[in-house]
Coordinates of C-alpha atoms in Angstrom, one line a residue:
M160 CA 81.6 202.1 118.4
K161 CA 80.6 198.7 117.3
A162 CA 77.9 198.9 120.2
L163 CA 76.7 202.1 119.0
R164 CA 76.4 201.0 115.4
L165 CA 74.2 198.1 116.9
S166 CA 72.2 200.4 118.8
F167 CA 71.2 202.7 116.0
T168 CA 70.5 199.9 113.6
R169 CA 68.0 198.3 116.1
C170 CA 66.5 201.8 116.6
L171 CA 66.1 202.0 112.9
M172 CA 64.7 199.2 112.4
F173 CA 62.3 199.9 115.6
C174 CA 61.2 203.2 113.8
V175 CA 60.2 201.4 110.3
L176 CA 58.7 198.4 111.8
C177 CA 56.5 200.8 113.9
G178 CA 55.9 202.9 110.9
A179 CA 54.4 200.1 109.0
G180 CA 52.1 199.3 111.6
F181 CA 53.9 196.4 113.1
T182 CA 54.2 195.4 116.9
V183 CA 57.6 195.1 118.0
N184 CA 59.3 193.0 120.3
L185 CA 63.1 194.1 120.5
S186 CA 65.0 191.5 122.3
Y187 CA 67.7 192.2 124.6
A188 CA 71.3 190.9 124.0
D189 CA 73.4 189.5 126.7
T190 CA 77.0 189.0 126.5
F191 CA 79.4 186.4 127.7
L192 CA 83.1 186.0 127.4
A193 CA 85.0 182.8 126.4
I194 CA 88.5 182.6 127.1
T195 CA 90.6 179.5 127.2
D196 CA 94.1 177.7 127.0
I197 CA 96.3 180.6 128.6
H198 CA 98.9 177.9 129.7
F199 CA 100.3 180.0 132.2
N200 CA 103.8 179.8 132.7
P201 CA 105.1 181.9 135.5
L202 CA 108.6 180.4 135.2
H203 CA 109.1 182.0 131.8
G204 CA 112.4 183.3 131.5
L205 CA 113.3 183.3 135.6
T206 CA 116.7 182.8 136.9
K207 CA 116.7 180.2 139.9
A208 CA 117.3 183.5 141.8
Q209 CA 114.3 184.9 140.8
F210 CA 112.6 182.0 141.3
Q211 CA 113.5 182.0 144.9
Q212 CA 112.6 185.7 145.2
L213 CA 109.0 185.0 143.7
T214 CA 108.3 182.0 146.2
E215 CA 108.9 183.6 149.2
K216 CA 106.6 186.7 148.4
P217 CA 102.7 185.9 149.3
T218 CA 100.9 184.9 146.3
R219 CA 98.9 188.4 146.2
Q220 CA 102.1 189.8 145.4
W221 CA 103.3 187.9 142.9
G222 CA 101.7 189.9 140.0
D223 CA 103.4 193.1 141.0
Y224 CA 106.6 191.0 141.0
F225 CA 106.2 189.9 137.7
E226 CA 105.4 193.5 136.5
S227 CA 108.4 194.4 138.1
L228 CA 110.4 192.3 135.5
A229 CA 108.9 194.5 132.5
Q230 CA 108.6 191.1 130.5
A231 CA 107.3 191.4 127.0
P232 CA 104.4 189.2 126.0
S233 CA 105.3 185.9 124.9
Q234 CA 105.7 185.2 121.4
P235 CA 104.5 182.5 118.8
G236 CA 106.1 179.0 120.0
E237 CA 105.6 180.0 123.8
D238 CA 103.2 179.6 126.6
S239 CA 101.8 182.7 128.1
N240 CA 104.1 184.3 130.5
Y241 CA 102.5 186.8 132.8
A242 CA 102.6 190.3 130.9
L243 CA 100.6 188.3 128.0
M244 CA 97.9 186.9 130.2
A245 CA 97.6 190.2 132.1
T246 CA 97.3 191.9 129.1
A247 CA 94.7 189.5 127.6
L248 CA 92.4 189.3 130.5
D249 CA 92.6 193.4 130.8
A250 CA 91.6 193.7 127.3
A251 CA 88.5 191.0 127.8
K252 CA 87.4 193.1 130.3
R253 CA 88.0 196.2 128.3
K254 CA 86.1 194.8 125.5
A255 CA 83.3 193.0 127.4
P256 CA 82.5 195.7 130.1
E257 CA 79.1 194.1 130.0
A258 CA 79.6 190.6 130.2
S259 CA 76.9 188.6 132.2
F260 CA 79.6 185.7 132.7
V261 CA 82.7 184.1 131.7
L262 CA 83.5 180.9 130.0
Y263 CA 86.9 179.1 130.6
M264 CA 87.3 175.7 128.8
G265 CA 90.5 174.5 130.8
D266 CA 94.5 174.3 130.4
F267 CA 95.3 177.1 132.9
L268 CA 99.0 175.8 133.7
A269 CA 101.8 175.7 130.8
H270 CA 103.1 172.5 129.2
D271 CA 106.0 170.6 130.2
W272 CA 105.2 172.2 133.5
Q273 CA 106.8 169.3 135.6
A274 CA 110.1 169.9 133.5
S275 CA 110.2 173.8 133.7
Y276 CA 109.8 173.6 137.7
D277 CA 113.0 171.4 138.1
K278 CA 114.8 173.9 136.0
V279 CA 114.6 176.9 138.3
A280 CA 113.6 174.9 141.9
R281 CA 116.0 174.7 144.4
K282 CA 115.2 170.6 144.7
S283 CA 113.7 168.9 142.2
L284 CA 110.3 167.5 141.7
R285 CA 111.5 164.2 142.9
D286 CA 113.8 165.6 146.0
D287 CA 110.7 167.5 147.2
P288 CA 107.2 166.6 145.8
E289 CA 105.7 168.9 148.8
A290 CA 106.9 172.0 147.3
Y291 CA 106.7 171.4 144.0
Q292 CA 102.5 170.8 144.8
E293 CA 102.7 174.0 147.3
F294 CA 104.3 175.9 144.3
T295 CA 101.7 174.5 141.7
K296 CA 98.7 175.3 144.0
N297 CA 100.0 179.2 144.6
V298 CA 99.9 179.4 140.6
L299 CA 96.4 178.6 140.9
K300 CA 95.4 181.1 143.6
M301 CA 97.2 183.5 141.9
L302 CA 95.2 182.8 138.4
A303 CA 92.1 183.1 140.5
L304 CA 93.3 186.4 141.8
E305 CA 93.9 187.6 138.2
F306 CA 90.6 186.8 137.1
Q307 CA 89.1 188.2 140.5
K308 CA 90.6 191.3 139.7
R309 CA 89.1 191.8 136.4
F310 CA 85.8 190.3 136.6
S311 CA 85.1 190.7 140.4
D312 CA 81.3 190.9 139.7
I313 CA 80.3 188.5 137.7
P314 CA 80.7 184.3 137.9
I315 CA 83.7 182.6 135.9
F316 CA 82.6 179.1 134.9
A317 CA 85.7 176.9 134.6
T318 CA 86.8 173.4 133.5
L319 CA 90.0 171.6 133.7
G320 CA 92.2 171.0 130.8
N321 CA 94.9 168.0 130.1
D322 CA 97.7 170.1 131.8
D323 CA 95.9 170.8 134.8
A324 CA 97.3 168.3 137.2
F325 CA 100.0 167.6 139.5
C326 CA 100.7 164.5 137.8
A327 CA 101.7 164.2 133.6
D328 CA 99.9 165.8 131.0
Y329 CA 96.6 163.9 130.3
W330 CA 96.9 162.2 133.9
I331 CA 94.5 164.2 135.4
Q332 CA 93.8 161.8 138.7
P333 CA 90.0 161.7 139.8
S334 CA 89.3 163.0 143.7
S335 CA 92.5 164.2 143.8
E336 CA 94.3 166.8 146.1
F337 CA 94.4 168.8 142.8
N338 CA 90.9 168.8 142.2
R339 CA 89.7 169.4 145.7
H340 CA 92.3 172.8 145.8
F341 CA 90.9 174.0 142.6
A342 CA 87.4 173.6 144.0
E343 CA 88.1 175.4 146.9
I344 CA 89.6 178.8 145.4
W345 CA 87.3 178.8 142.5
L346 CA 84.2 178.4 144.3
P347 CA 84.0 182.4 145.7
L348 CA 84.2 182.9 141.3
L349 CA 81.3 181.1 140.9
K350 CA 79.1 184.0 142.6
G351 CA 76.4 182.1 144.4
T352 CA 75.6 180.2 141.0
V353 CA 76.3 176.7 142.6
E354 CA 75.6 175.0 146.0
P355 CA 78.5 174.6 147.7
K356 CA 78.7 171.6 148.6
P357 CA 77.7 169.6 145.8
F358 CA 80.0 171.3 143.4
T359 CA 82.9 170.7 145.8
E360 CA 81.9 167.1 146.0
S361 CA 81.3 166.5 142.1
F362 CA 84.6 169.0 141.3
H363 CA 86.6 167.1 144.0
Q364 CA 85.3 163.7 142.3
F365 CA 85.2 164.7 138.3
G366 CA 86.4 168.2 137.9
A367 CA 82.7 168.9 137.0
F368 CA 79.6 170.8 138.1
T369 CA 76.4 172.2 137.1
A370 CA 75.3 175.8 137.3
E371 CA 72.4 177.9 136.5
V372 CA 73.3 180.4 133.8
P373 CA 72.9 184.0 135.2
G374 CA 70.2 186.0 133.8
L375 CA 69.2 183.4 131.3
R376 CA 66.0 182.1 131.9
G377 CA 65.4 178.6 131.5
Q378 CA 69.0 177.7 130.5
R379 CA 71.9 175.7 132.5
L380 CA 75.5 174.9 132.7
V381 CA 76.6 171.4 132.7
V382 CA 80.8 171.4 133.2
V383 CA 82.6 168.4 132.3
N384 CA 85.9 167.0 132.4
S385 CA 86.3 165.6 129.1
V386 CA 90.2 164.8 129.5
Y387 CA 89.0 161.3 131.2
W388 CA 86.9 160.5 127.3
S389 CA 90.3 161.6 125.6
S390 CA 91.9 158.9 123.5
S391 CA 95.1 160.1 125.3
Y392 CA 94.1 159.9 129.1
C393 CA 96.7 158.0 130.9
D394 CA 98.7 156.9 128.1
D395 CA 101.8 154.9 128.8
Y396 CA 103.2 157.9 125.8
F397 CA 102.7 160.4 128.4
K398 CA 103.3 158.7 131.7
P399 CA 105.2 160.3 134.3
D400 CA 108.6 159.9 134.5
S401 CA 110.9 158.4 137.3
R402 CA 110.9 161.7 139.3
G403 CA 107.9 160.3 140.9
C404 CA 105.4 162.5 142.4
C405 CA 101.6 163.0 144.1
Q406 CA 100.1 159.1 143.5
C407 CA 99.7 159.1 139.8
E408 CA 97.8 155.9 138.8
N409 CA 96.1 154.8 135.9
P410 CA 92.2 154.3 136.6
G411 CA 91.7 153.1 133.1
P412 CA 88.2 154.4 131.7
L413 CA 86.5 154.0 135.1
P414 CA 86.3 157.8 135.5
G415 CA 84.9 158.4 132.2
R416 CA 82.5 155.7 132.3
K417 CA 81.3 157.3 135.4
Q418 CA 81.1 161.1 134.3
I419 CA 79.3 160.2 131.2
A420 CA 76.8 158.2 133.4
W421 CA 77.0 161.5 135.6
L422 CA 75.8 163.6 132.5
E423 CA 73.2 161.5 131.0
Q424 CA 71.7 161.8 134.7
E425 CA 72.3 165.8 134.6
L426 CA 70.7 165.7 131.0
D427 CA 67.9 163.7 132.4
L428 CA 67.2 165.8 135.5
A429 CA 67.4 169.0 133.0
K430 CA 64.5 167.7 130.7
R431 CA 62.4 166.8 133.8
E432 CA 63.1 170.4 134.9
N433 CA 62.2 171.9 131.6
K434 CA 66.0 173.4 131.0
R435 CA 68.6 173.9 128.1
V436 CA 71.9 172.9 128.9
W437 CA 74.8 174.2 127.6
L438 CA 78.1 172.0 127.7
V439 CA 81.3 173.3 128.5
M440 CA 84.5 171.0 128.4
H441 CA 88.2 171.0 127.4
V442 CA 88.8 168.3 125.0
P443 CA 86.0 168.5 122.0
P444 CA 84.7 165.5 120.3
G445 CA 85.5 164.4 116.7
L446 CA 88.7 164.5 114.7
D447 CA 92.2 166.0 115.2
S448 CA 91.8 167.8 111.6
Y449 CA 95.3 169.0 112.3
A450 CA 96.5 165.5 112.4
E451 CA 94.1 164.5 109.5
Q452 CA 95.7 167.3 107.3
K453 CA 99.0 166.1 107.9
A454 CA 98.1 162.5 107.1
G455 CA 96.2 163.4 104.0
G456 CA 93.0 162.1 105.4
K457 CA 94.3 159.0 106.1
C458 CA 94.9 158.7 109.8
L459 CA 92.9 156.2 111.8
T460 CA 93.9 157.2 114.8
A461 CA 93.1 161.1 115.0
S462 CA 90.0 160.3 117.2
M463 CA 90.3 162.6 120.0
W464 CA 87.8 160.7 122.3
T465 CA 88.2 157.2 122.4
P466 CA 85.7 155.1 120.5
E467 CA 83.8 154.1 123.3
F468 CA 83.1 157.4 124.6
T469 CA 82.6 158.9 121.2
T470 CA 79.9 156.3 120.6
R471 CA 78.2 156.8 124.4
Y472 CA 78.3 160.5 124.1
L473 CA 76.9 160.3 120.3
E474 CA 73.8 158.4 121.8
I475 CA 73.6 160.5 124.6
V476 CA 73.2 163.7 122.0
S477 CA 70.7 161.9 119.9
K478 CA 68.7 161.2 123.1
Y479 CA 68.7 164.3 124.6
E480 CA 68.6 167.1 121.3
S481 CA 65.6 168.9 122.7
V482 CA 67.7 169.3 125.8
L483 CA 71.1 170.4 124.7
Q484 CA 71.5 174.1 123.1
V485 CA 75.3 174.7 122.2
G486 CA 78.6 173.5 123.5
F487 CA 82.2 175.2 124.4
A488 CA 85.4 173.7 124.0
G489 CA 89.0 174.8 123.9
H490 CA 91.9 172.2 123.6
T491 CA 93.0 172.8 119.8
H492 CA 94.1 176.3 120.3
M493 CA 92.4 177.2 116.6
D494 CA 89.1 178.9 115.9
D495 CA 86.6 176.1 114.5
F496 CA 83.6 174.1 114.9
R497 CA 82.8 170.5 115.8
V498 CA 79.1 169.5 114.8
T499 CA 77.6 166.4 116.4
M500 CA 75.6 164.7 113.8
H501 CA 73.2 161.7 113.8
E502 CA 71.9 160.1 110.0
G503 CA 73.3 163.4 108.0
R504 CA 71.2 165.5 110.6
P505 CA 73.0 168.3 113.1
L506 CA 72.3 167.7 116.8
L507 CA 74.7 169.9 118.6
V508 CA 77.4 172.6 117.8
H509 CA 80.7 172.7 119.8
K510 CA 82.6 175.8 119.4
L511 CA 86.3 175.8 119.2
V512 CA 87.5 179.0 121.5
P513 CA 90.8 179.9 120.2
A514 CA 93.4 180.0 122.6
V515 CA 95.7 182.6 124.6
S516 CA 98.7 180.8 124.6
P517 CA 100.4 181.3 121.2
I518 CA 102.2 178.3 121.4
F519 CA 101.2 176.8 118.4
K520 CA 101.7 179.5 116.6
N521 CA 98.2 181.3 116.4
R522 CA 97.4 184.4 117.5
P523 CA 96.4 184.9 121.2
A524 CA 92.8 185.6 121.2
F525 CA 89.5 185.6 123.0
Q526 CA 86.2 185.7 121.8
I527 CA 82.7 187.6 122.8
F528 CA 79.3 186.2 122.5
Q529 CA 76.1 187.7 122.2
W530 CA 73.0 185.8 123.6
D531 CA 69.2 186.7 121.8
S532 CA 67.1 186.5 125.3
A533 CA 63.9 186.5 122.9
R534 CA 64.9 183.4 120.5
R535 CA 67.1 181.5 123.2
V536 CA 70.2 181.4 120.9
V537 CA 73.4 182.7 120.3
Q538 CA 73.2 185.1 117.8
N539 CA 76.5 186.5 116.9
W540 CA 80.0 186.7 118.5
Q541 CA 83.2 188.6 117.8
T542 CA 86.9 187.5 117.7
Y543 CA 89.7 190.0 119.4
Q544 CA 93.2 188.9 118.8
F545 CA 97.0 190.1 120.2
D546 CA 99.4 190.6 117.3
P547 CA 102.6 189.9 118.9
A548 CA 104.9 191.5 115.8
Q549 CA 103.4 195.0 116.6
P550 CA 105.0 197.4 118.8
E551 CA 102.3 198.1 121.4
V552 CA 101.9 195.5 124.2
G553 CA 99.0 196.9 126.5
V554 CA 95.2 196.3 125.8
S555 CA 95.2 198.9 123.0
A556 CA 97.3 196.1 121.2
W557 CA 94.1 193.9 120.9
S558 CA 91.8 194.4 117.6
E559 CA 88.7 192.9 116.6
E560 CA 89.7 190.1 114.1
Y561 CA 86.0 189.5 112.9
D562 CA 82.4 190.0 113.8
A563 CA 80.5 186.6 113.0
R564 CA 77.6 188.1 111.5
E565 CA 79.5 190.4 109.1
A566 CA 82.2 187.7 108.2
Y567 CA 80.0 184.6 107.8
A568 CA 76.5 186.0 107.6
L569 CA 75.4 184.0 110.3
E570 CA 72.3 185.0 111.9
E571 CA 72.6 182.7 114.8
M572 CA 75.1 180.2 116.4
T573 CA 73.1 176.6 115.7
A574 CA 74.1 172.8 114.8
A575 CA 72.3 173.4 111.8
S576 CA 73.5 177.2 111.2
V577 CA 76.9 176.1 111.4
A578 CA 76.7 172.8 109.1
T579 CA 74.9 174.9 106.2
L580 CA 77.6 177.1 106.9
I581 CA 80.4 174.8 106.3
E582 CA 78.4 172.8 103.6
K583 CA 78.2 176.1 101.9
A584 CA 81.9 176.6 102.5
A585 CA 82.9 173.4 100.6
Q586 CA 81.0 174.0 97.7
P587 CA 82.9 176.1 94.4
T588 CA 80.4 178.9 95.2
G589 CA 81.2 179.1 98.7
T590 CA 84.8 180.8 97.9
E591 CA 84.5 183.8 100.5
I592 CA 83.3 181.5 103.3
A593 CA 86.1 179.3 102.6
R594 CA 88.7 182.0 102.5
A595 CA 87.3 183.7 105.9
Y596 CA 87.5 180.1 107.5
A597 CA 91.2 179.5 106.5
Q598 CA 92.3 183.1 107.6
F599 CA 90.6 183.1 111.1
Y600 CA 91.5 179.5 111.9
S601 CA 94.6 180.2 113.2
V602 CA 93.2 184.2 114.2
S603 CA 95.2 185.5 111.2
A604 CA 98.5 184.1 111.7
S605 CA 98.4 182.0 108.8
E606 CA 96.2 180.6 106.3
L607 CA 95.2 177.5 105.3
A608 CA 96.1 175.9 102.3
E609 CA 93.1 175.5 99.7
K610 CA 93.7 172.1 99.0
D611 CA 93.7 171.0 102.9
L612 CA 89.9 172.6 103.5
P613 CA 88.2 169.6 102.8
V614 CA 90.2 168.0 105.2
Y615 CA 88.8 170.6 107.7
F616 CA 85.7 171.0 106.5
S617 CA 85.2 166.9 106.7
A618 CA 86.4 167.1 110.4
V619 CA 83.7 169.9 111.6
L620 CA 80.9 167.7 110.6
N621 CA 82.1 164.4 110.9
P622 CA 82.8 162.9 115.1
L623 CA 83.6 159.2 113.3
Y624 CA 86.1 158.3 110.8
S625 CA 84.2 156.4 108.6
D626 CA 81.6 159.3 108.1
F627 CA 84.5 161.9 107.9
A628 CA 86.1 159.4 104.9
A629 CA 82.7 159.2 103.0
R630 CA 82.7 163.0 103.0
L631 CA 86.3 163.4 102.1
T632 CA 86.0 161.1 99.4
K633 CA 82.9 163.6 97.6
L634 CA 84.7 166.5 98.3
K635 CA 88.1 165.5 97.0
P636 CA 87.2 162.8 93.8
G637 CA 90.0 160.8 93.6
T638 CA 91.4 160.7 97.2
T639 CA 91.9 157.3 98.8
V640 CA 91.1 157.1 102.4
Q641 CA 91.7 154.5 104.9
R642 CA 88.9 152.6 106.2
G643 CA 88.9 150.9 109.5
P644 CA 88.7 151.1 113.5
Q645 CA 89.4 154.2 115.3
G646 CA 92.5 153.5 117.5
Q647 CA 94.5 155.4 120.0
M648 CA 95.8 158.9 118.7
R649 CA 99.8 159.6 119.6
R650 CA 100.1 163.7 120.2
P651 CA 103.5 165.3 120.6
K652 CA 104.1 165.6 124.1
N653 CA 104.4 169.3 124.2
Q654 CA 100.2 169.6 122.9

């Protein structure tokens, strides 16, 4: 119905303008799908006997096995079991039948992956690390099969998240067997949009690659593994315990430095080739707004990246502003934005796509975007949600939460338009926009408190704590904020 309504509106505009003597060039809107943070937990609710039955079957039969268990979809506070993942992918295919491609911003595997495995496996990870690695590889194969089953004729561009590794959370290893295996199984899903050898090499080394955006002239994807830039990367807080596995070592900032140098090289190449770049990553730049809200805006250590990589990224974005089109990220599980600013001027918007996993009490969701091929800009998007409280569990249980153009009166998704939107929301006259943001943040699972909104708005527009603090003081007069260097953020181990 929405597609018919849009077509009718366009036809009406065409007739009116032509009747008035205008020459009309109606632009074609390409559609693409963004879905992220499934955090698939195939071990959800399994007994040791069922786990043994599962592992004895060929991977291509795992979906049928899970369907035979007739599990209900995961509930708030849990990662995605097969039932939730399957209905999310089915709904995404049904709601976006004309999508040209899919973006996936990382975190395929569930939280506490290693501990969950040890609870049901015949031998622990320590006693049989080879069996653990083989099981993890088979789960990745299954995920590839599930995506391929729904999106067999379009490319699926994916990056890795902080939970996507043989090692512990945030301990992704460069040039690892995990990276090599993922590149091997995911290459067919890219549908010829990459050169196999360069893709395999760069993904094995970094978990990064470039690809031409299908059907969108002059647009290029640069997919990076921003986990290397995270303030939690290889932190002792997440260090693998004594179970031991998979040659987990702390390489320090070296992988991040190599990758950010690679990013600058790719942006320079895109500039010379007159390409506009879409960045795809897992951990976004900027501050963790949830951590700041809990600390009343006084948390000096809520930067999601280290100061080194935050500063370097800001320099690169400023240098290549004319090349960069848009960014997409996940990680927070919430529906949000991050706008990279320089001297008060918006340079690049990062759309934070809400998660499928409801582990942080958010509703499962995905988003469908429209690209205006004439203006070369993302012009609109819709968010689709799953309400676990309703009795239906299939595709019909997914409904449209909002249309961005209708909810926010946005004509396009650019750094300038989103910055203006958030500035309006922060003003006394922006009540409706603020209320919409507060509701949609957790995909209508709960609503942000009005008193906390200045923290969230300030986090959207300020990647550095010093700028965040200055803006928050303006929005909340009388607020005393801390000023000082950024440090290391300590996240709960289940994030």
